[in-house]
Amino acid sequence: MTDEPNLLGEYVRARRELVTPEQVGIPVLGVRRVPGLRREEVAMLAGISADYYLRLEQGRDRNPSVQVLESLARVLRLDDDATAHLLRLGADKPRRQRRRPRKETVPPGIAKLVAMLPLPALVEGRYFDVLAANALATALSPRLAAGGNRLRDLFLDPAEQALYPDWENATAGMVAGFRESVGADTDDPRFIELVGELSLVSPRFSRLWARHDVEACEGTPKQIDHPQVGGLRLNRERLGISGTAGQTLVVYHPDPGTDDADKLALLASAMRTPAAPQGGESVRHGAE
């Protein structure tokens, strides 16, 4: 046995509990004492022995073949992102020493680009820390400023929560994206601190984290209820920054010729009038 976290076992167990017998064609007779599928049912459907599947969940076997993992992904009804996550968890990796906290620094050229963009833009670190943001991003939400964290704000700040009419879907998507971003690299002190804090103070985060949902953070429309300009539908693009450890350039933009474009222009205009002297502080560098 090893004292390494049993990430693979925790993941397949969590996903097993979310699949109903009806979804995989198993008739339900009488009362079932466990949520989702039983271990022996997963093993049977995946074509492996019940004992071997038990060893996987318990962490006594941590490097199954790709064929076994793909069979489990099929039984557990995983999509492409979740299957890729499962394969990463089952990959044979050498034991690593616990790392010290690392300061995340935005490349100077990216910081200049963020400041110059005429759209709300920011740089996110791997753990969704805001590392840099321009003034229009901060006008969209005051929490979109260097030093903030997207997870903490969405779960713990009532003002940030009020921006999202569909807060439950927003939180579910962010947690799934966070898990995809982190992958199997869970020994970073920043990750441990953040997940520990949110698990203690946010029941919603704790429930979502226990589901082990995984979803790639890709471009997607976002609906925002802005206190100044009202409902605003913006496309969100996420672009990986080369040469960094998981930093992402995030840009919000409206569809051309829409009311949303007019509202964003109005917000930009209102931002420039009395508060122009503060514009020089719109991009700040920070670690976390």
mmCIF file of C-alpha atoms in Angstrom:
data_model
loop_
_atom_site.group_PDB
_atom_site.id
_atom_site.type_symbol
_atom_site.label_atom_id
_atom_site.label_comp_id
_atom_site.label_asym_id
_atom_site.label_seq_id
_atom_site.Cartn_x
_atom_site.Cartn_y
_atom_site.Cartn_z
ATOM 1 C CA MET A 1 0.000 0.000 0.000
ATOM 2 C CA THR A 2 1.069 3.620 -0.511
ATOM 3 C CA ASP A 3 0.282 6.838 1.294
ATOM 4 C CA GLU A 4 -0.315 8.631 -2.026
ATOM 5 C CA PRO A 5 -3.897 9.946 -2.489
ATOM 6 C CA ASN A 6 -6.169 7.364 -4.089
ATOM 7 C CA LEU A 7 -7.392 9.669 -6.865
ATOM 8 C CA LEU A 8 -8.350 6.932 -9.303
ATOM 9 C CA GLY A 9 -10.339 4.978 -6.714
ATOM 10 C CA GLU A 10 -12.121 8.078 -5.433
ATOM 11 C CA TYR A 11 -13.054 9.094 -8.967
ATOM 12 C CA VAL A 12 -14.545 5.789 -10.151
ATOM 13 C CA ARG A 13 -16.418 5.383 -6.855
ATOM 14 C CA ALA A 14 -17.933 8.876 -7.120
ATOM 15 C CA ARG A 15 -18.956 8.345 -10.725
ATOM 16 C CA ARG A 16 -20.344 4.860 -9.986
ATOM 17 C CA GLU A 17 -22.709 6.383 -7.440
ATOM 18 C CA LEU A 18 -24.121 8.752 -10.079
ATOM 19 C CA VAL A 19 -25.123 6.084 -12.622
ATOM 20 C CA THR A 20 -28.527 4.477 -12.094
ATOM 21 C CA PRO A 21 -29.227 0.803 -12.890
ATOM 22 C CA GLU A 22 -31.881 1.923 -15.387
ATOM 23 C CA GLN A 23 -29.274 3.872 -17.377
ATOM 24 C CA VAL A 24 -27.266 0.711 -18.038
ATOM 25 C CA GLY A 25 -30.205 -1.654 -18.473
ATOM 26 C CA ILE A 26 -30.136 -3.396 -15.082
ATOM 27 C CA PRO A 27 -33.625 -4.210 -13.715
ATOM 28 C CA VAL A 28 -34.286 -2.938 -10.189
ATOM 29 C CA LEU A 29 -35.789 -5.551 -7.881
ATOM 30 C CA GLY A 30 -36.554 -4.535 -4.296
ATOM 31 C CA VAL A 31 -34.789 -1.858 -2.263
ATOM 32 C CA ARG A 32 -31.170 -0.982 -3.109
ATOM 33 C CA ARG A 33 -28.994 0.102 -0.190
ATOM 34 C CA VAL A 34 -26.386 1.969 -2.225
ATOM 35 C CA PRO A 35 -26.749 4.955 -4.583
ATOM 36 C CA GLY A 36 -26.011 4.255 -8.220
ATOM 37 C CA LEU A 37 -24.414 0.991 -9.310
ATOM 38 C CA ARG A 38 -22.947 -1.719 -7.113
ATOM 39 C CA ARG A 39 -19.267 -2.568 -7.508
ATOM 40 C CA GLU A 40 -20.016 -6.016 -8.903
ATOM 41 C CA GLU A 41 -22.379 -4.499 -11.470
ATOM 42 C CA VAL A 42 -19.689 -2.120 -12.726
ATOM 43 C CA ALA A 43 -17.206 -5.000 -12.894
ATOM 44 C CA MET A 44 -19.631 -7.218 -14.819
ATOM 45 C CA LEU A 45 -20.483 -4.494 -17.338
ATOM 46 C CA ALA A 46 -16.804 -3.574 -17.798
ATOM 47 C CA GLY A 47 -15.768 -7.202 -18.306
ATOM 48 C CA ILE A 48 -13.419 -7.417 -15.316
ATOM 49 C CA SER A 49 -13.576 -9.403 -12.088
ATOM 50 C CA ALA A 50 -15.340 -7.943 -9.059
ATOM 51 C CA ASP A 51 -12.180 -8.498 -6.996
ATOM 52 C CA TYR A 52 -10.057 -6.541 -9.466
ATOM 53 C CA TYR A 53 -12.529 -3.657 -9.522
ATOM 54 C CA LEU A 54 -12.530 -3.621 -5.709
ATOM 55 C CA ARG A 55 -8.727 -3.329 -5.755
ATOM 56 C CA LEU A 56 -9.032 -0.320 -8.066
ATOM 57 C CA GLU A 57 -11.470 1.481 -5.779
ATOM 58 C CA GLN A 58 -9.409 0.706 -2.687
ATOM 59 C CA GLY A 59 -6.179 1.884 -4.302
ATOM 60 C CA ARG A 60 -4.487 -1.504 -4.215
ATOM 61 C CA ASP A 61 -4.078 -1.372 -8.000
ATOM 62 C CA ARG A 62 -3.467 2.097 -9.404
ATOM 63 C CA ASN A 63 -2.272 1.452 -12.944
ATOM 64 C CA PRO A 64 -4.878 -0.509 -14.885
ATOM 65 C CA SER A 65 -4.539 -0.885 -18.638
ATOM 66 C CA VAL A 66 -5.988 1.672 -21.025
ATOM 67 C CA GLN A 67 -8.478 -0.976 -22.154
ATOM 68 C CA VAL A 68 -9.786 -1.391 -18.597
ATOM 69 C CA LEU A 69 -10.050 2.356 -18.101
ATOM 70 C CA GLU A 70 -11.911 2.806 -21.380
ATOM 71 C CA SER A 71 -14.312 0.010 -20.413
ATOM 72 C CA LEU A 72 -14.955 1.714 -17.084
ATOM 73 C CA ALA A 73 -15.498 5.040 -18.872
ATOM 74 C CA ARG A 74 -18.140 3.398 -21.056
ATOM 75 C CA VAL A 75 -19.944 1.834 -18.083
ATOM 76 C CA LEU A 76 -19.774 5.032 -16.053
ATOM 77 C CA ARG A 77 -21.109 7.009 -19.023
ATOM 78 C CA LEU A 78 -18.194 9.431 -19.088
ATOM 79 C CA ASP A 79 -17.936 12.031 -21.838
ATOM 80 C CA ASP A 80 -14.680 12.826 -23.646
ATOM 81 C CA ASP A 81 -13.392 15.262 -20.998
ATOM 82 C CA ALA A 82 -14.177 12.906 -18.124
ATOM 83 C CA THR A 83 -12.647 9.950 -19.983
ATOM 84 C CA ALA A 84 -9.435 11.906 -20.583
ATOM 85 C CA HIS A 85 -9.366 12.750 -16.868
ATOM 86 C CA LEU A 86 -9.812 9.075 -15.956
ATOM 87 C CA LEU A 87 -6.947 8.068 -18.269
ATOM 88 C CA ARG A 88 -4.680 10.690 -16.662
ATOM 89 C CA LEU A 89 -5.490 9.401 -13.187
ATOM 90 C CA GLY A 90 -4.636 5.846 -14.242
ATOM 91 C CA ALA A 91 -1.357 6.755 -15.957
ATOM 92 C CA ASP A 92 1.811 5.349 -14.423
ATOM 93 C CA LYS A 93 3.556 8.290 -12.750
ATOM 94 C CA PRO A 94 6.734 8.373 -10.643
ATOM 95 C CA ARG A 95 6.329 9.451 -7.029
ATOM 96 C CA ARG A 96 7.002 13.163 -6.614
ATOM 97 C CA GLN A 97 8.094 15.159 -3.632
ATOM 98 C CA ARG A 98 5.629 17.716 -2.275
ATOM 99 C CA ARG A 99 6.302 21.043 -3.919
ATOM 100 C CA ARG A 100 6.716 24.420 -2.332
ATOM 101 C CA PRO A 101 4.248 27.160 -3.238
ATOM 102 C CA ARG A 102 5.127 28.777 -6.557
ATOM 103 C CA LYS A 103 4.550 32.393 -7.455
ATOM 104 C CA GLU A 104 2.693 32.780 -10.743
ATOM 105 C CA THR A 105 3.971 35.679 -12.825
ATOM 106 C CA VAL A 106 2.203 37.006 -15.910
ATOM 107 C CA PRO A 107 4.533 37.349 -18.933
ATOM 108 C CA PRO A 108 5.161 41.080 -19.554
ATOM 109 C CA GLY A 109 3.897 40.927 -23.131
ATOM 110 C CA ILE A 110 0.618 39.334 -22.022
ATOM 111 C CA ALA A 111 0.177 41.987 -19.313
ATOM 112 C CA LYS A 112 0.557 44.722 -21.951
ATOM 113 C CA LEU A 113 -1.900 42.947 -24.252
ATOM 114 C CA VAL A 114 -4.514 42.682 -21.491
ATOM 115 C CA ALA A 115 -4.184 46.401 -20.749
ATOM 116 C CA MET A 116 -4.590 47.366 -24.420
ATOM 117 C CA LEU A 117 -7.547 45.140 -25.319
ATOM 118 C CA PRO A 118 -10.830 47.071 -25.804
ATOM 119 C CA LEU A 119 -12.759 44.148 -24.298
ATOM 120 C CA PRO A 120 -12.967 42.770 -20.736
ATOM 121 C CA ALA A 121 -9.849 40.627 -20.364
ATOM 122 C CA LEU A 122 -7.949 38.948 -17.563
ATOM 123 C CA VAL A 123 -5.321 36.320 -16.894
ATOM 124 C CA GLU A 124 -6.250 33.330 -14.723
ATOM 125 C CA GLY A 125 -3.763 31.060 -13.019
ATOM 126 C CA ARG A 126 -4.104 27.309 -12.869
ATOM 127 C CA TYR A 127 -6.133 27.497 -9.650
ATOM 128 C CA PHE A 128 -8.387 30.264 -11.015
ATOM 129 C CA ASP A 129 -6.477 33.060 -9.272
ATOM 130 C CA VAL A 130 -6.847 36.381 -11.102
ATOM 131 C CA LEU A 131 -3.287 37.394 -11.968
ATOM 132 C CA ALA A 132 -4.029 40.459 -14.114
ATOM 133 C CA ALA A 133 -7.131 42.252 -15.391
ATOM 134 C CA ASN A 134 -7.934 45.358 -17.392
ATOM 135 C CA ALA A 135 -10.249 48.135 -16.264
ATOM 136 C CA LEU A 136 -13.197 46.944 -18.364
ATOM 137 C CA ALA A 137 -13.031 43.485 -16.780
ATOM 138 C CA THR A 138 -13.112 45.104 -13.336
ATOM 139 C CA ALA A 139 -16.068 47.229 -14.466
ATOM 140 C CA LEU A 140 -17.841 44.012 -15.437
ATOM 141 C CA SER A 141 -17.189 42.686 -11.918
ATOM 142 C CA PRO A 142 -15.076 44.354 -9.198
ATOM 143 C CA ARG A 143 -13.881 40.855 -8.261
ATOM 144 C CA LEU A 144 -12.163 40.543 -11.651
ATOM 145 C CA ALA A 145 -9.027 42.193 -10.323
ATOM 146 C CA ALA A 146 -5.560 40.894 -9.550
ATOM 147 C CA GLY A 147 -5.443 39.123 -6.206
ATOM 148 C CA GLY A 148 -8.927 37.636 -6.424
ATOM 149 C CA ASN A 149 -9.872 34.031 -6.986
ATOM 150 C CA ARG A 150 -12.769 33.058 -9.236
ATOM 151 C CA LEU A 151 -13.787 30.049 -7.150
ATOM 152 C CA ARG A 152 -13.748 31.862 -3.815
ATOM 153 C CA ASP A 153 -15.675 34.817 -5.188
ATOM 154 C CA LEU A 154 -18.356 32.756 -6.911
ATOM 155 C CA PHE A 155 -19.014 30.621 -3.834
ATOM 156 C CA LEU A 156 -18.438 33.092 -1.005
ATOM 157 C CA ASP A 157 -19.163 36.628 -2.246
ATOM 158 C CA PRO A 158 -22.904 37.521 -2.398
ATOM 159 C CA ALA A 159 -22.238 40.406 -4.798
ATOM 160 C CA GLU A 160 -20.507 38.064 -7.262
ATOM 161 C CA GLN A 161 -23.273 35.483 -6.902
ATOM 162 C CA ALA A 162 -25.866 38.155 -7.747
ATOM 163 C CA LEU A 163 -24.221 38.671 -11.160
ATOM 164 C CA TYR A 164 -25.223 35.176 -12.276
ATOM 165 C CA PRO A 165 -28.959 34.536 -12.812
ATOM 166 C CA ASP A 166 -28.193 30.815 -13.148
ATOM 167 C CA TRP A 167 -25.759 30.608 -10.235
ATOM 168 C CA GLU A 168 -26.164 26.861 -9.721
ATOM 169 C CA ASN A 169 -25.113 26.022 -13.276
ATOM 170 C CA ALA A 170 -22.293 28.567 -13.075
ATOM 171 C CA THR A 171 -20.904 26.965 -9.911
ATOM 172 C CA ALA A 172 -21.231 23.440 -11.309
ATOM 173 C CA GLY A 173 -19.364 24.409 -14.465
ATOM 174 C CA MET A 174 -16.604 26.198 -12.586
ATOM 175 C CA VAL A 175 -15.941 23.289 -10.205
ATOM 176 C CA ALA A 176 -15.881 20.812 -13.112
ATOM 177 C CA GLY A 177 -13.477 23.088 -14.973
ATOM 178 C CA PHE A 178 -11.290 23.482 -11.900
ATOM 179 C CA ARG A 179 -10.990 19.710 -11.488
ATOM 180 C CA GLU A 180 -10.087 19.362 -15.169
ATOM 181 C CA SER A 181 -7.450 22.082 -14.829
ATOM 182 C CA VAL A 182 -5.841 20.464 -11.788
ATOM 183 C CA GLY A 183 -6.037 16.855 -13.029
ATOM 184 C CA ALA A 184 -3.974 14.493 -10.915
ATOM 185 C CA ASP A 185 -1.631 17.237 -9.694
ATOM 186 C CA THR A 186 -3.148 17.660 -6.235
ATOM 187 C CA ASP A 187 -0.035 18.079 -4.098
ATOM 188 C CA ASP A 188 0.344 21.813 -4.689
ATOM 189 C CA PRO A 189 -0.149 23.773 -1.443
ATOM 190 C CA ARG A 190 -2.355 26.330 -3.223
ATOM 191 C CA PHE A 191 -4.735 23.586 -4.347
ATOM 192 C CA ILE A 192 -4.854 22.028 -0.872
ATOM 193 C CA GLU A 193 -5.522 25.392 0.779
ATOM 194 C CA LEU A 194 -8.262 26.407 -1.659
ATOM 195 C CA VAL A 195 -10.189 23.130 -1.719
ATOM 196 C CA GLY A 196 -9.897 22.783 2.062
ATOM 197 C CA GLU A 197 -11.247 26.276 2.716
ATOM 198 C CA LEU A 198 -14.165 25.994 0.298
ATOM 199 C CA SER A 199 -15.091 22.497 1.484
ATOM 200 C CA LEU A 200 -15.369 23.789 5.043
ATOM 201 C CA VAL A 201 -17.368 26.959 4.418
ATOM 202 C CA SER A 202 -19.456 26.167 1.329
ATOM 203 C CA PRO A 203 -21.826 23.165 1.391
ATOM 204 C CA ARG A 204 -22.529 23.770 -2.302
ATOM 205 C CA PHE A 205 -18.839 23.472 -3.193
ATOM 206 C CA SER A 206 -18.456 20.379 -1.002
ATOM 207 C CA ARG A 207 -21.346 18.620 -2.782
ATOM 208 C CA LEU A 208 -20.073 19.507 -6.237
ATOM 209 C CA TRP A 209 -16.503 18.509 -5.417
ATOM 210 C CA ALA A 210 -17.690 15.091 -4.209
ATOM 211 C CA ARG A 211 -19.303 14.427 -7.607
ATOM 212 C CA HIS A 212 -15.918 14.459 -9.412
ATOM 213 C CA ASP A 213 -17.443 16.116 -12.492
ATOM 214 C CA VAL A 214 -14.867 17.090 -15.125
ATOM 215 C CA GLU A 215 -15.393 19.596 -17.917
ATOM 216 C CA ALA A 216 -12.915 21.437 -20.112
ATOM 217 C CA CYS A 217 -13.090 25.221 -19.710
ATOM 218 C CA GLU A 218 -13.807 26.309 -23.255
ATOM 219 C CA GLY A 219 -15.421 29.255 -24.971
ATOM 220 C CA THR A 220 -19.041 29.555 -23.934
ATOM 221 C CA PRO A 221 -21.713 32.273 -23.642
ATOM 222 C CA LYS A 222 -22.205 33.769 -20.178
ATOM 223 C CA GLN A 223 -25.323 35.544 -18.924
ATOM 224 C CA ILE A 224 -24.612 38.315 -16.435
ATOM 225 C CA ASP A 225 -27.063 40.499 -14.534
ATOM 226 C CA HIS A 226 -25.012 43.677 -14.250
ATOM 227 C CA PRO A 227 -26.160 46.260 -11.656
ATOM 228 C CA GLN A 228 -25.577 49.191 -14.052
ATOM 229 C CA VAL A 229 -26.533 48.003 -17.549
ATOM 230 C CA GLY A 230 -28.810 45.048 -16.736
ATOM 231 C CA GLY A 231 -28.829 41.676 -18.482
ATOM 232 C CA LEU A 232 -25.706 41.078 -20.541
ATOM 233 C CA ARG A 233 -24.890 38.047 -22.699
ATOM 234 C CA LEU A 234 -21.185 37.780 -23.492
ATOM 235 C CA ASN A 235 -19.099 35.120 -25.184
ATOM 236 C CA ARG A 236 -16.167 33.979 -23.060
ATOM 237 C CA GLU A 237 -13.001 32.775 -24.760
ATOM 238 C CA ARG A 238 -10.177 31.033 -22.894
ATOM 239 C CA LEU A 239 -6.755 30.909 -24.551
ATOM 240 C CA GLY A 240 -3.812 29.040 -23.071
ATOM 241 C CA ILE A 241 -0.664 31.140 -22.608
ATOM 242 C CA SER A 242 2.431 29.350 -23.871
ATOM 243 C CA GLY A 243 5.459 29.199 -21.617
ATOM 244 C CA THR A 244 3.389 29.281 -18.412
ATOM 245 C CA ALA A 245 2.207 26.558 -16.043
ATOM 246 C CA GLY A 246 -1.460 26.628 -16.945
ATOM 247 C CA GLN A 247 -2.142 30.370 -17.197
ATOM 248 C CA THR A 248 -5.109 31.349 -19.381
ATOM 249 C CA LEU A 249 -6.077 34.562 -21.142
ATOM 250 C CA VAL A 250 -9.836 35.085 -20.702
ATOM 251 C CA VAL A 251 -11.656 37.539 -22.978
ATOM 252 C CA TYR A 252 -15.362 38.456 -22.923
ATOM 253 C CA HIS A 253 -16.966 39.771 -26.118
ATOM 254 C CA PRO A 254 -20.528 40.426 -27.318
ATOM 255 C CA ASP A 255 -22.053 39.431 -30.647
ATOM 256 C CA PRO A 256 -21.674 42.433 -33.003
ATOM 257 C CA GLY A 257 -24.695 44.670 -33.529
ATOM 258 C CA THR A 258 -26.607 43.422 -30.478
ATOM 259 C CA ASP A 259 -27.993 45.159 -27.416
ATOM 260 C CA ASP A 260 -25.226 43.411 -25.498
ATOM 261 C CA ALA A 261 -22.599 45.208 -27.604
ATOM 262 C CA ASP A 262 -24.330 48.535 -26.903
ATOM 263 C CA LYS A 263 -24.479 47.806 -23.181
ATOM 264 C CA LEU A 264 -20.790 46.885 -23.038
ATOM 265 C CA ALA A 265 -19.922 50.106 -24.902
ATOM 266 C CA LEU A 266 -22.052 52.042 -22.401
ATOM 267 C CA LEU A 267 -20.214 50.377 -19.531
ATOM 268 C CA ALA A 268 -16.857 51.257 -21.096
ATOM 269 C CA SER A 269 -17.954 54.868 -21.578
ATOM 270 C CA ALA A 270 -19.190 55.188 -17.980
ATOM 271 C CA MET A 271 -15.945 53.702 -16.731
ATOM 272 C CA ARG A 272 -13.826 56.288 -18.578
ATOM 273 C CA THR A 273 -15.571 59.456 -17.374
ATOM 274 C CA PRO A 274 -14.889 60.355 -13.720
ATOM 275 C CA ALA A 275 -12.590 57.489 -12.799
ATOM 276 C CA ALA A 276 -9.961 57.948 -15.533
ATOM 277 C CA PRO A 277 -7.024 58.591 -13.112
ATOM 278 C CA GLN A 278 -7.346 55.031 -11.761
ATOM 279 C CA GLY A 279 -6.853 53.487 -15.205
ATOM 280 C CA GLY A 280 -3.125 53.141 -14.677
ATOM 281 C CA GLU A 281 -3.784 50.565 -11.995
ATOM 282 C CA SER A 282 -5.973 48.385 -14.189
ATOM 283 C CA VAL A 283 -3.299 45.740 -14.629
ATOM 284 C CA ARG A 284 -1.591 44.444 -11.538
ATOM 285 C CA HIS A 285 0.643 41.487 -11.081
ATOM 286 C CA GLY A 286 0.058 39.036 -8.290
ATOM 287 C CA ALA A 287 0.684 35.473 -7.311
ATOM 288 C CA GLU A 288 -2.557 34.336 -5.745
#
